[in-house]
Every structure is written in structure tokens, then in C-alpha cells.
Short mmCIF file of C-alpha atoms (C1' of nucleotides) in Angstrom, two decimals:
data_model
loop_
_atom_site.label_atom_id
_atom_site.label_comp_id
_atom_site.label_asym_id
_atom_site.label_seq_id
_atom_site.Cartn_x
_atom_site.Cartn_y
_atom_site.Cartn_z
CA VAL A 276 13.06 -15.35 -22.75
CA SER A 277 12.33 -11.80 -21.74
CA ASP A 278 14.18 -9.75 -24.37
CA SER A 279 12.85 -11.01 -27.51
CA SER A 280 9.17 -11.05 -26.43
CA LEU A 281 9.62 -7.64 -25.01
CA ALA A 282 10.80 -6.30 -28.18
CA ALA A 283 8.07 -7.98 -30.12
CA VAL A 284 5.28 -6.82 -27.68
CA LEU A 285 6.65 -3.30 -27.74
CA ARG A 286 6.85 -3.08 -31.58
CA SER A 287 3.25 -4.36 -31.88
CA ARG A 288 2.23 -1.31 -30.06
CA GLY A 289 4.50 1.16 -31.73
CA LEU A 290 6.52 1.47 -28.62
CA ARG A 291 10.19 1.61 -28.46
CA LEU A 292 12.70 -0.96 -27.08
CA THR A 293 15.14 0.84 -24.60
CA ALA A 294 17.88 -0.28 -22.39
CA GLN A 295 15.85 0.94 -19.21
CA ARG A 296 12.96 -1.35 -20.28
CA GLN A 297 15.13 -4.34 -20.88
CA LEU A 298 16.83 -3.83 -17.58
CA VAL A 299 13.59 -3.45 -15.59
CA LEU A 300 12.09 -6.34 -17.01
CA GLU A 301 15.26 -8.33 -16.41
CA ALA A 302 15.41 -7.21 -12.71
CA VAL A 303 11.92 -8.27 -12.20
CA TYR A 304 12.57 -11.72 -13.49
CA GLU A 305 15.85 -12.05 -11.39
CA LEU A 306 14.37 -10.81 -8.20
CA GLY A 307 11.32 -12.94 -8.40
CA HIS A 308 9.18 -10.50 -6.69
CA ALA A 309 10.23 -7.00 -5.59
CA THR A 310 9.02 -3.52 -4.79
CA PRO A 311 9.62 -0.62 -7.34
CA ASP A 312 12.40 0.40 -5.03
CA GLN A 313 14.14 -2.88 -4.96
CA VAL A 314 13.75 -3.11 -8.77
CA HIS A 315 15.48 0.27 -9.09
CA ALA A 316 18.27 -0.74 -6.71
CA LYS A 317 18.80 -3.83 -8.94
CA VAL A 318 18.86 -1.91 -12.08
CA SER A 319 21.06 0.68 -10.76
CA ALA A 320 23.61 -2.00 -9.93
CA THR A 321 24.08 -2.63 -13.75
CA ALA A 322 23.40 0.75 -15.12
CA ALA A 323 23.76 3.70 -12.80
CA GLY A 324 21.73 6.74 -13.62
CA VAL A 325 18.48 5.06 -14.27
CA ASN A 326 15.81 7.21 -12.51
CA ILE A 327 13.37 5.72 -9.99
CA THR A 328 10.72 7.67 -11.93
CA THR A 329 11.43 5.57 -15.01
CA VAL A 330 11.24 2.49 -12.94
CA TYR A 331 7.67 3.29 -11.85
CA ARG A 332 6.67 4.35 -15.45
CA THR A 333 8.23 1.24 -16.85
CA LEU A 334 6.64 -1.21 -14.39
CA GLU A 335 3.31 0.35 -15.20
CA LEU A 336 3.90 -0.12 -18.84
CA LEU A 337 5.08 -3.79 -18.48
CA GLU A 338 2.04 -4.44 -16.39
CA GLU A 339 -0.10 -3.07 -19.14
CA LEU A 340 1.69 -5.20 -21.69
CA GLY A 341 0.92 -8.15 -19.53
CA LEU A 342 4.58 -9.06 -18.89
CA VAL A 343 4.47 -8.35 -15.08
CA THR A 344 1.87 -8.08 -12.34
CA HIS A 345 1.95 -7.04 -8.95
CA ALA A 346 0.54 -8.10 -5.62
CA HIS A 347 0.27 -6.41 -2.21
CA LEU A 348 2.40 -8.45 0.13
CA SER A 349 3.33 -6.38 3.13
CA HIS A 350 2.33 -2.88 4.07
CA GLY A 351 2.06 -0.30 1.37
CA ALA A 352 4.65 -1.93 -0.88
CA PRO A 353 3.30 -3.27 -4.12
CA THR A 354 5.61 -6.19 -5.31
CA PHE A 355 6.05 -6.96 -8.94
CA HIS A 356 6.76 -10.28 -10.47
CA ALA A 357 7.00 -11.61 -13.97
CA VAL A 358 4.09 -13.19 -15.63
CA GLY A 359 5.15 -16.54 -17.18
CA ALA A 360 7.64 -17.14 -14.57
CA ASP A 361 6.24 -19.93 -12.48
CA GLN A 362 3.03 -18.61 -10.94
CA HIS A 363 2.80 -18.95 -7.20
CA VAL A 364 0.70 -17.96 -4.20
CA HIS A 365 2.43 -15.90 -1.53
CA LEU A 366 2.15 -16.80 2.12
CA VAL A 367 3.24 -13.95 4.22
CA CYS A 368 3.95 -14.47 7.99
CA ARG A 369 2.77 -11.70 10.02
CA SER A 370 5.02 -12.71 12.86
CA CYS A 371 8.38 -13.07 11.17
CA GLY A 372 7.54 -11.11 8.06
CA GLY A 373 8.92 -13.94 5.84
CA VAL A 374 7.34 -14.53 2.43
CA SER A 375 7.12 -18.08 1.06
CA GLU A 376 5.71 -19.41 -2.09
CA VAL A 377 3.44 -22.38 -2.83
CA SER A 378 1.99 -23.94 -5.76
CA PRO A 379 -1.13 -22.33 -7.07
CA GLY A 380 -2.51 -25.87 -6.97
CA VAL A 381 -3.68 -25.31 -3.46
CA LEU A 382 -6.14 -22.64 -4.88
CA SER A 383 -7.81 -25.03 -7.37
CA GLN A 384 -10.54 -25.87 -5.08
CA LEU A 385 -11.09 -22.54 -3.93
CA SER A 386 -11.09 -20.83 -7.30
CA ALA A 387 -13.53 -23.43 -8.56
CA THR A 388 -15.97 -22.73 -5.53
CA LEU A 389 -15.76 -18.99 -6.19
CA ASP A 390 -16.42 -19.33 -9.81
CA MET A 391 -19.41 -21.47 -9.42
CA GLU A 392 -20.86 -19.68 -6.36
CA HIS A 393 -19.96 -16.17 -6.95
CA GLY A 394 -18.93 -16.02 -10.61
CA PHE A 395 -15.68 -14.54 -9.54
CA LEU A 396 -12.54 -15.42 -11.39
CA VAL A 397 -9.56 -15.45 -9.19
CA ASP A 398 -6.25 -13.98 -10.37
CA ILE A 399 -4.00 -16.78 -9.04
CA GLY A 400 -0.68 -14.89 -9.53
CA HIS A 401 -1.94 -12.05 -7.44
CA VAL A 402 -2.91 -13.90 -4.33
CA ALA A 403 -1.12 -13.09 -1.08
CA LEU A 404 -2.33 -14.95 2.14
CA PHE A 405 -1.50 -13.60 5.40
CA GLY A 406 -1.05 -15.68 8.51
CA VAL A 407 1.61 -17.32 10.66
CA CYS A 408 4.18 -19.66 9.30
CA ALA A 409 5.00 -22.99 10.58
CA ARG A 410 8.26 -21.66 12.29
CA CYS A 411 6.68 -19.03 14.10
CA ARG A 412 3.82 -21.24 15.28
CA LYS A 413 6.37 -23.51 16.94
CA ALA A 414 8.24 -20.65 18.53
CA ALA A 415 5.07 -19.81 20.38
CA GLY A 416 6.46 -17.02 22.42
CA CYS A 417 7.95 -15.60 19.22
CA GLU A 418 7.59 -11.91 19.37
CA GLY A 419 8.29 -11.54 15.65
CA ASP A 420 9.69 -8.44 13.96
CA GLY A 421 6.35 -6.70 13.88
CA ASN A 422 6.40 -6.78 10.12
CA ASP A 423 3.16 -5.31 8.70
CA VAL B 420 -20.99 -3.73 21.58
CA SER B 421 -17.89 -1.57 20.91
CA ASP B 422 -17.99 1.08 23.67
CA SER B 423 -18.05 -1.20 26.73
CA SER B 424 -15.47 -3.74 25.54
CA LEU B 425 -13.35 -0.71 24.47
CA ALA B 426 -13.32 0.75 27.87
CA ALA B 427 -12.53 -2.50 29.46
CA VAL B 428 -9.64 -3.29 27.27
CA LEU B 429 -8.16 -0.01 27.55
CA ARG B 430 -8.47 0.05 31.35
CA SER B 431 -6.83 -3.40 31.51
CA ARG B 432 -3.71 -1.92 29.93
CA GLY B 433 -3.83 1.40 31.87
CA LEU B 434 -4.76 3.33 28.88
CA ARG B 435 -7.40 5.92 28.72
CA LEU B 436 -10.86 6.05 27.20
CA THR B 437 -11.19 9.06 25.06
CA ALA B 438 -13.86 10.48 22.77
CA GLN B 439 -11.43 10.13 19.83
CA ARG B 440 -10.90 6.40 20.37
CA GLN B 441 -14.59 5.65 20.75
CA LEU B 442 -15.28 7.58 17.50
CA VAL B 443 -12.79 5.88 15.54
CA LEU B 444 -13.83 2.40 16.70
CA GLU B 445 -17.38 3.35 15.86
CA ALA B 446 -16.56 4.56 12.47
CA VAL B 447 -14.70 1.35 11.69
CA TYR B 448 -17.73 -0.58 12.70
CA GLU B 449 -20.12 1.56 10.67
CA LEU B 450 -17.96 1.67 7.63
CA GLY B 451 -17.37 -2.10 7.42
CA HIS B 452 -13.84 -1.59 5.89
CA ALA B 453 -12.18 1.78 5.19
CA THR B 454 -8.91 3.46 4.90
CA PRO B 455 -7.55 5.77 7.45
CA ASP B 456 -8.67 8.67 5.37
CA GLN B 457 -12.10 7.34 5.10
CA VAL B 458 -12.26 6.72 8.86
CA HIS B 459 -11.08 10.17 9.37
CA ALA B 460 -13.73 11.59 7.10
CA LYS B 461 -16.39 9.66 8.96
CA VAL B 462 -15.14 10.73 12.45
CA SER B 463 -14.89 14.32 11.29
CA ALA B 464 -18.58 14.26 10.22
CA THR B 465 -19.55 13.72 13.82
CA ALA B 466 -16.76 15.64 15.65
CA ALA B 467 -14.86 18.09 13.56
CA GLY B 468 -11.27 18.71 14.62
CA VAL B 469 -10.11 15.21 15.07
CA ASN B 470 -6.66 15.07 13.48
CA ILE B 471 -5.80 12.62 10.83
CA THR B 472 -2.71 11.86 12.94
CA THR B 473 -4.78 10.70 15.81
CA VAL B 474 -6.78 8.55 13.52
CA TYR B 475 -3.62 6.77 12.46
CA ARG B 476 -2.39 6.39 16.03
CA THR B 477 -5.78 5.11 17.08
CA LEU B 478 -6.16 2.60 14.41
CA GLU B 479 -2.71 1.34 15.30
CA LEU B 480 -3.64 1.05 18.87
CA LEU B 481 -6.92 -0.55 18.26
CA GLU B 482 -5.11 -3.08 16.06
CA GLU B 483 -2.77 -3.83 18.85
CA LEU B 484 -5.67 -4.33 21.17
CA GLY B 485 -7.11 -6.88 18.80
CA LEU B 486 -10.23 -4.77 18.25
CA VAL B 487 -9.63 -4.11 14.40
CA THR B 488 -7.39 -5.57 11.82
CA HIS B 489 -6.40 -4.38 8.38
CA ALA B 490 -5.99 -5.91 4.89
CA HIS B 491 -4.45 -4.66 1.67
CA LEU B 492 -7.30 -4.37 -0.81
CA SER B 493 -6.41 -1.87 -3.39
CA HIS B 494 -3.17 -0.08 -4.20
CA GLY B 495 -1.30 1.31 -1.32
CA ALA B 496 -4.49 1.74 1.00
CA PRO B 497 -4.63 -0.40 4.01
CA THR B 498 -8.38 -0.93 4.89
CA PHE B 499 -9.31 -1.47 8.50
CA HIS B 500 -12.27 -3.48 9.66
CA ALA B 501 -13.53 -4.44 13.09
CA VAL B 502 -12.72 -7.82 14.48
CA GLY B 503 -15.63 -9.65 15.84
CA ALA B 504 -17.73 -8.20 13.15
CA ASP B 505 -18.62 -11.00 10.84
CA GLN B 506 -15.35 -12.19 9.41
CA HIS B 507 -15.40 -12.15 5.64
CA VAL B 508 -13.09 -12.60 2.58
CA HIS B 509 -12.64 -9.70 0.33
CA LEU B 510 -12.99 -10.22 -3.52
CA VAL B 511 -11.52 -7.33 -5.36
CA CYS B 512 -12.37 -6.83 -8.93
CA ARG B 513 -9.44 -5.48 -10.86
CA SER B 514 -11.74 -4.40 -13.65
CA CYS B 515 -14.51 -2.32 -11.92
CA GLY B 516 -12.80 -1.98 -8.68
CA GLY B 517 -15.58 -3.37 -6.61
CA VAL B 518 -15.06 -5.15 -3.41
CA SER B 519 -17.48 -7.95 -2.26
CA GLU B 520 -17.47 -10.10 0.64
CA VAL B 521 -17.98 -13.73 0.95
CA SER B 522 -18.25 -16.16 3.76
CA PRO B 523 -14.74 -17.38 5.14
CA GLY B 524 -16.26 -20.84 4.66
CA VAL B 525 -14.85 -20.95 1.18
CA LEU B 526 -11.49 -20.85 2.63
CA SER B 527 -12.00 -23.88 4.96
CA GLN B 528 -10.56 -26.33 2.30
CA LEU B 529 -7.69 -24.09 1.66
CA SER B 530 -6.68 -23.34 5.14
CA ALA B 531 -6.81 -27.00 5.92
CA THR B 532 -4.49 -27.85 3.07
CA LEU B 533 -2.04 -24.94 3.87
CA ASP B 534 -1.93 -26.14 7.44
CA MET B 535 -1.37 -29.74 6.65
CA GLU B 536 1.07 -29.28 3.92
CA HIS B 537 2.92 -26.13 4.90
CA GLY B 538 2.19 -25.69 8.55
CA PHE B 539 0.92 -22.20 7.66
CA LEU B 540 -2.05 -20.81 9.66
CA VAL B 541 -4.01 -18.52 7.38
CA ASP B 542 -5.60 -15.25 8.92
CA ILE B 543 -8.95 -15.60 7.34
CA GLY B 544 -10.00 -12.07 8.11
CA HIS B 545 -6.99 -10.68 6.33
CA VAL B 546 -7.54 -12.38 3.05
CA ALA B 547 -8.20 -10.43 -0.13
CA LEU B 548 -8.49 -12.13 -3.34
CA PHE B 549 -7.97 -10.31 -6.69
CA GLY B 550 -9.66 -11.17 -9.82
CA VAL B 551 -12.68 -10.40 -12.12
CA CYS B 552 -16.11 -10.29 -10.86
CA ALA B 553 -19.14 -11.85 -12.55
CA ARG B 554 -20.58 -8.67 -13.77
CA CYS B 555 -17.30 -7.62 -15.55
CA ARG B 556 -16.73 -11.15 -16.90
CA LYS B 557 -20.20 -10.78 -18.65
CA ALA B 558 -19.47 -7.29 -19.93
CA ALA B 559 -16.57 -8.83 -21.91
CA GLY B 560 -15.43 -5.61 -23.60
CA CYS B 561 -15.73 -3.74 -20.15
CA GLU B 562 -12.93 -1.38 -19.94
CA GLY B 563 -13.28 -1.05 -16.19
CA ASP B 564 -12.14 2.19 -14.31
CA GLY B 565 -8.63 1.18 -14.06
CA ASN B 566 -8.80 0.47 -10.45
CA ASP B 567 -5.46 -0.83 -9.03
"C1'" DC C 142 -1.85 16.15 40.12
"C1'" DT C 143 0.39 12.85 36.89
"C1'" DG C 144 1.18 11.16 32.90
"C1'" DC C 145 -1.13 9.35 28.68
"C1'" DA C 146 -3.34 11.70 24.49
"C1'" DT C 147 -4.21 14.99 21.21
"C1'" DG C 148 -3.25 18.67 17.74
"C1'" DC C 149 -0.19 20.95 15.13
"C1'" DA C 150 3.61 21.33 12.17
"C1'" DA C 151 7.30 19.46 10.14
"C1'" DA C 152 9.88 15.45 8.60
"C1'" DA C 153 10.21 11.12 6.21
"C1'" DT C 154 8.32 8.20 2.43
"C1'" DA C 155 6.12 6.92 -1.67
"C1'" DT C 156 4.26 8.06 -6.02
"C1'" DT C 157 2.96 11.16 -9.86
"C1'" DT C 158 3.47 14.89 -13.15
"C1'" DG C 159 5.36 18.88 -16.06
"C1'" DC C 160 8.84 19.92 -19.22
"C1'" DA C 161 13.02 20.19 -21.71
"C1'" DA C 162 16.74 17.26 -23.49
"C1'" DC C 163 17.46 12.82 -25.74
"C1'" DA C 164 17.22 8.68 -28.56
"C1'" DG C 165 14.86 4.74 -31.07
"C1'" DC C 166 13.30 3.66 -35.45
"C1'" DG D 74 13.34 14.08 -38.26
"C1'" DC D 75 9.21 12.65 -35.72
"C1'" DT D 76 7.59 10.93 -31.66
"C1'" DG D 77 8.00 8.28 -27.94
"C1'" DT D 78 11.14 8.24 -23.51
"C1'" DT D 79 13.91 9.66 -20.02
"C1'" DG D 80 15.96 12.57 -16.27
"C1'" DC D 81 15.22 16.08 -13.20
"C1'" DA D 82 12.75 18.63 -9.97
"C1'" DA D 83 8.80 19.87 -8.18
"C1'" DA D 84 4.09 18.57 -6.84
"C1'" DT D 85 1.06 15.05 -4.51
"C1'" DA D 86 -0.11 11.73 -1.20
"C1'" DT D 87 0.63 9.04 2.61
"C1'" DT D 88 2.45 7.94 7.15
"C1'" DT D 89 5.47 9.05 11.14
"C1'" DT D 90 7.61 11.94 14.68
"C1'" DG D 91 8.71 15.98 18.11
"C1'" DC D 92 6.82 18.80 21.20
"C1'" DA D 93 3.75 21.73 23.99
"C1'" DT D 94 -0.97 21.73 25.62
"C1'" DG D 95 -4.93 19.34 27.35
"C1'" DC D 96 -7.69 16.00 29.72
"C1'" DA D 97 -8.82 11.20 31.83
"C1'" DG D 98 -8.16 9.03 35.93
#
DNA sequence: CTGCATGCAAAATATTTGCAACAGC
DNA sequence: GCTGTTGCAAATATTTTGCATGCAG
């Protein structure tokens, strides 16, 4: 899925298809969502020697090309995920630090409201909601791991 | 509003009331939402010489005390805002970079759904939704400022 | 006085940029 | 071969930590 469209999009802009770009995009697809650092690690597992700088630059490029996006899940770590892969809303637990994904359908009501009342078009794939997950709510005294 | 409760909360924990802590909390109240850097600037305007390190430590402390929280609005900049001040949901425009605030009421439907279907308790004050604001949607060709 | 807080500087992290070498087309 | 890309290293930016001094209680 990724390779062919990547080549096409790049060519349409006069840009070049390189091994690094294929690897980064592939890594984003496989990881689901990951920080630049995690993407770098994944890429390095296959092809050592790919520089972290290139990962940053490539992620930026891929985002510009509309192939990936990023959201701000925990602390200062932007996490990237592929566009076209199943869109999902991230639920980040502030207690245990876990990230779960739910269908963007839960946002349909909200996005309609924001559109009507504020003219704001929500980017569904970019949404991260913070709170406390079911597991941590049960474990009332749960101290969590202090994530975020 | 801030000062008295700050003193009380600090004392209840055996911590000390200092000028810096008052200034930082005050700055957060006045700024609405701001990054550590912005808080530092605001504080410095009143009392020069307050170290950025202290701002970080104080924001962390105030958050622990439940007096402020932070959300991840744009890029890697956590923005802090006072708890107790009117809670609001942040709408961040990816085109013009503007941040607007809407009533948390728009989330009532959503939070109810997430609670029922996933047992997830959303932290309303921590929510930031990314998308495109009304103004930028109208200005179709709007190139934006590339924020985030 | 006693110990928590602060300031300063340096370390640890995260991200960006300049430039020469390299590779896709 | 021309030009976009990459790697490396250094510059920036951001946040954290160690330690001696200072001040609230």
C-alpha cells in the first residue's frame, strides 16, 4: 500500500524515492503510532546507519505530502501515525500512561456541534483525550506511574 | 482568589509560601494559558531575577497541588492554565495557529459515551482539539503560518 | 535555627541547521 | 550530470539536576 503511492506522490512533486523514505513510512505503518525516536529505532533495526536527522526530515516531508500526521499524546513527544490507516481517537490515561484507541465515531456528535456552533472543523485523526482509563478507575488507590 | 488558597494548600503540606510561587500562580491566572517560557516572561516583568528553573519547578509543584494543569496545545510546548478558572476546551487551528476556547459543555455527550462504552473518564480541562477554524475555512486558499 | 527553596551552572534531551559527500532519475 | 538527499557535527531549544546560599517559619 505504502510504497507505490509514496513513489507516485514523490514523483508528482519532483522529489526522489529513497530507501530511507520508504523505510520511515513503513515504520510508521508498522508501529501504528510512534515518536520520531521510536521510528528511528525501528528503521535502524532494518537498515543501520539511518540518521535520526533524516527521520525528522522525512517525517516532516511525509506529513507535508499527507501520508502521515502527528498528534501530541504524552509529554513533549509528538507521535506520528499513517494517514489512511484506520483513523482513531487516542485515549491517554494519565494514571497508568496507557494509550488506547477508539473509533472516531464517538466524535461524530461533537464534530457536528463544533461545526455548527463554532464553524470549527475537527481533525479527527489528530485527537487525543486525556483522562483516566477504566482499569485505573477501578484500582482506586492506583498511584500510577506518573506518566505525563 | 489565588493567594489565600495557595497559602493554605502549601501550609497543609508543610511547604512554604514564597514570592516566586505567588508570582507564578498569579501569572498563570492572568495569562489564561501559557508555556513555561511565557510564564517566566510574565513573572520577570514584575520581579526580575526569577529563574526559569524555578518556574518549571513551581509549575510542577502547583500542578501537584491541583492548582494548575497543563495541556499539549501546539508542538512541544505544554501550556498551563489555572484550575478553578473557567474550564474550557481548546480548539487549535492548524492553519492560522489560533487557539480559541469553547464551553466544556460540547463534550458532555462525548464524555458520557466514553464513560459508558469504554469506562474512560475524560479530563475535560485537558482537552485540545486540532482542526481548522471558521476563518481559515472561509479563506480557502489561506496558506496559514505553518503553526504546528 | 532548621530545612525547604532558589539561583546558577552544567547535564541531559529534543530538534534544527550548515555543509560536503552522495545518489536518484 | 544536475539537483535533491543524506550524514555528520554543531547550533538551538527545552527541561532536569547538583550544589551552595538564602529565607520562610
